Amino acid sequence: NPTLAVSDLTKGYNHGLPNEVNVLQGVTLSVEPGEVVALVAPSGAGKSTLLHIAGLLDTPDSGHVSIAGTDMTQLSDRKRTAVRRETVGFIYQFHHLLPEFTALENIVLPQLANGVSDKDAQARAMALLDKVGIAARGSHRPAALSGGEQQRVAFCRALANEPSLLLADEPTGNLDPETSDRVFEALLDLVRETGLAAVIATHNLELAARMDRQVRLSAGVLEPL
Ligand code: ADP
Ligand code: ADP
């Protein structure tokens, strides 16, 4: 089974009003385990809407979302939330780290919430920080880290609970171009190493070209790039 399969998704806002916006008009996409898909879309095309639906944070007006072969649109909200917590990791353009906690703690906390022991959570957090090259920064709070380091911590946090699907919305979009390149490389290495299925939205066609497959969201549908 593909890790993620969305089919014929439609989603609109302002239903019935004169300014109704039909953002998704029949979106179909399938992502296999270990496959990294680049999602390219002009601003306002519906990229965030699609990622939120694929990540079970939002529901489509019609169409289906399957995770590892199970149709999520048939589940109760509670079950969908449980699957999301177990299966999906999110990365945003802005890291949303908790400012009063250290880098390490930001990666440990979601694991504790998931029932992992403190010892195991600390060990996994350290291993993840090491993989993205900032093991020495674990005891720093986000404000003491550079933008690139903060995003690396956010990558580690997204992978802390060993999701099978990673959804990233412009994960290096707030960094200067040179830093963005290096941090993006660290993310791709991490994703490749864990064998995750991933959908990574980016405006940067060079970064997109480094992924396995490229799709463009345009006029409410996906087309190969
Ligand atoms: P992108 O991430 O590609 O910039 P979004 O998915 O955020 O696009 O938004 C796509 C379109 O849907 C935009 O026109 C946006 O204004 C509209 N939109 C997004 N969310 C809402 C909402 N909650 N209510 C009304 N319109 C929305
Ligand atoms: P949990 O349900 O696992 O306690 P949350 O629901 O707070 O956690 O969030 C899970 C993930 O989804 C986090 O990465 C969080 O930032 C993101 N998230 C939650 N709600 C929204 C939302 N409305 N829009 C965008 N991202 C969200």
mmCIF file of N, CA, C and O in Angstrom, residues 11 17 42 54 77 110 113 148 189 197 200 223:
data_model
loop_
_atom_site.group_PDB
_atom_site.id
_atom_site.type_symbol
_atom_site.label_atom_id
_atom_site.label_comp_id
_atom_site.label_asym_id
_atom_site.label_seq_id
_atom_site.Cartn_x
_atom_site.Cartn_y
_atom_site.Cartn_z
ATOM 1 N N LYS A 11 -12.038 20.873 -2.377
ATOM 2 C CA LYS A 11 -12.175 21.701 -1.175
ATOM 3 C C LYS A 11 -12.430 23.136 -1.592
ATOM 4 O O LYS A 11 -11.720 23.688 -2.439
ATOM 5 N N LEU A 17 -21.474 31.524 -1.040
ATOM 6 C CA LEU A 17 -21.346 32.980 -1.133
ATOM 7 C C LEU A 17 -20.819 33.349 -2.518
ATOM 8 O O LEU A 17 -20.197 32.538 -3.192
ATOM 9 N N PRO A 42 2.310 28.014 -6.971
ATOM 10 C CA PRO A 42 2.369 29.447 -6.723
ATOM 11 C C PRO A 42 1.606 29.761 -5.444
ATOM 12 O O PRO A 42 0.715 28.996 -5.042
ATOM 13 N N ALA A 54 -4.124 16.166 3.597
ATOM 14 C CA ALA A 54 -3.312 14.941 3.543
ATOM 15 C C ALA A 54 -2.837 14.548 4.934
ATOM 16 O O ALA A 54 -2.715 13.363 5.250
ATOM 17 N N ASP A 77 -13.627 11.627 13.976
ATOM 18 C CA ASP A 77 -12.601 12.643 14.220
ATOM 19 C C ASP A 77 -11.563 12.137 15.218
ATOM 20 O O ASP A 77 -10.362 12.383 15.060
ATOM 21 N N PRO A 110 7.319 15.846 22.662
ATOM 22 C CA PRO A 110 6.297 15.092 21.922
ATOM 23 C C PRO A 110 6.401 13.580 22.123
ATOM 24 O O PRO A 110 5.403 12.876 22.018
ATOM 25 N N ALA A 113 4.715 12.790 25.442
ATOM 26 C CA ALA A 113 3.259 12.838 25.232
ATOM 27 C C ALA A 113 2.766 11.565 24.560
ATOM 28 O O ALA A 113 1.593 11.213 24.646
ATOM 29 N N GLY A 148 18.772 28.628 10.758
ATOM 30 C CA GLY A 148 18.993 27.302 10.186
ATOM 31 C C GLY A 148 19.007 26.217 11.252
ATOM 32 O O GLY A 148 18.476 25.122 11.057
ATOM 33 N N ASP A 189 18.722 14.318 3.676
ATOM 34 C CA ASP A 189 19.524 13.215 4.221
ATOM 35 C C ASP A 189 18.742 12.467 5.291
ATOM 36 O O ASP A 189 18.709 11.233 5.314
ATOM 37 N N ALA A 197 7.983 8.290 3.706
ATOM 38 C CA ALA A 197 7.301 8.908 2.577
ATOM 39 C C ALA A 197 7.165 10.386 2.906
ATOM 40 O O ALA A 197 6.840 10.730 4.031
ATOM 41 N N ILE A 200 7.088 17.450 0.168
ATOM 42 C CA ILE A 200 7.787 18.659 0.589
ATOM 43 C C ILE A 200 7.457 19.783 -0.381
ATOM 44 O O ILE A 200 7.795 19.720 -1.565
ATOM 45 N N GLU A 223 -0.422 18.344 -11.583
ATOM 46 C CA GLU A 223 0.118 17.827 -12.843
ATOM 47 C C GLU A 223 1.589 17.520 -12.632
ATOM 48 O O GLU A 223 2.238 18.147 -11.791
#
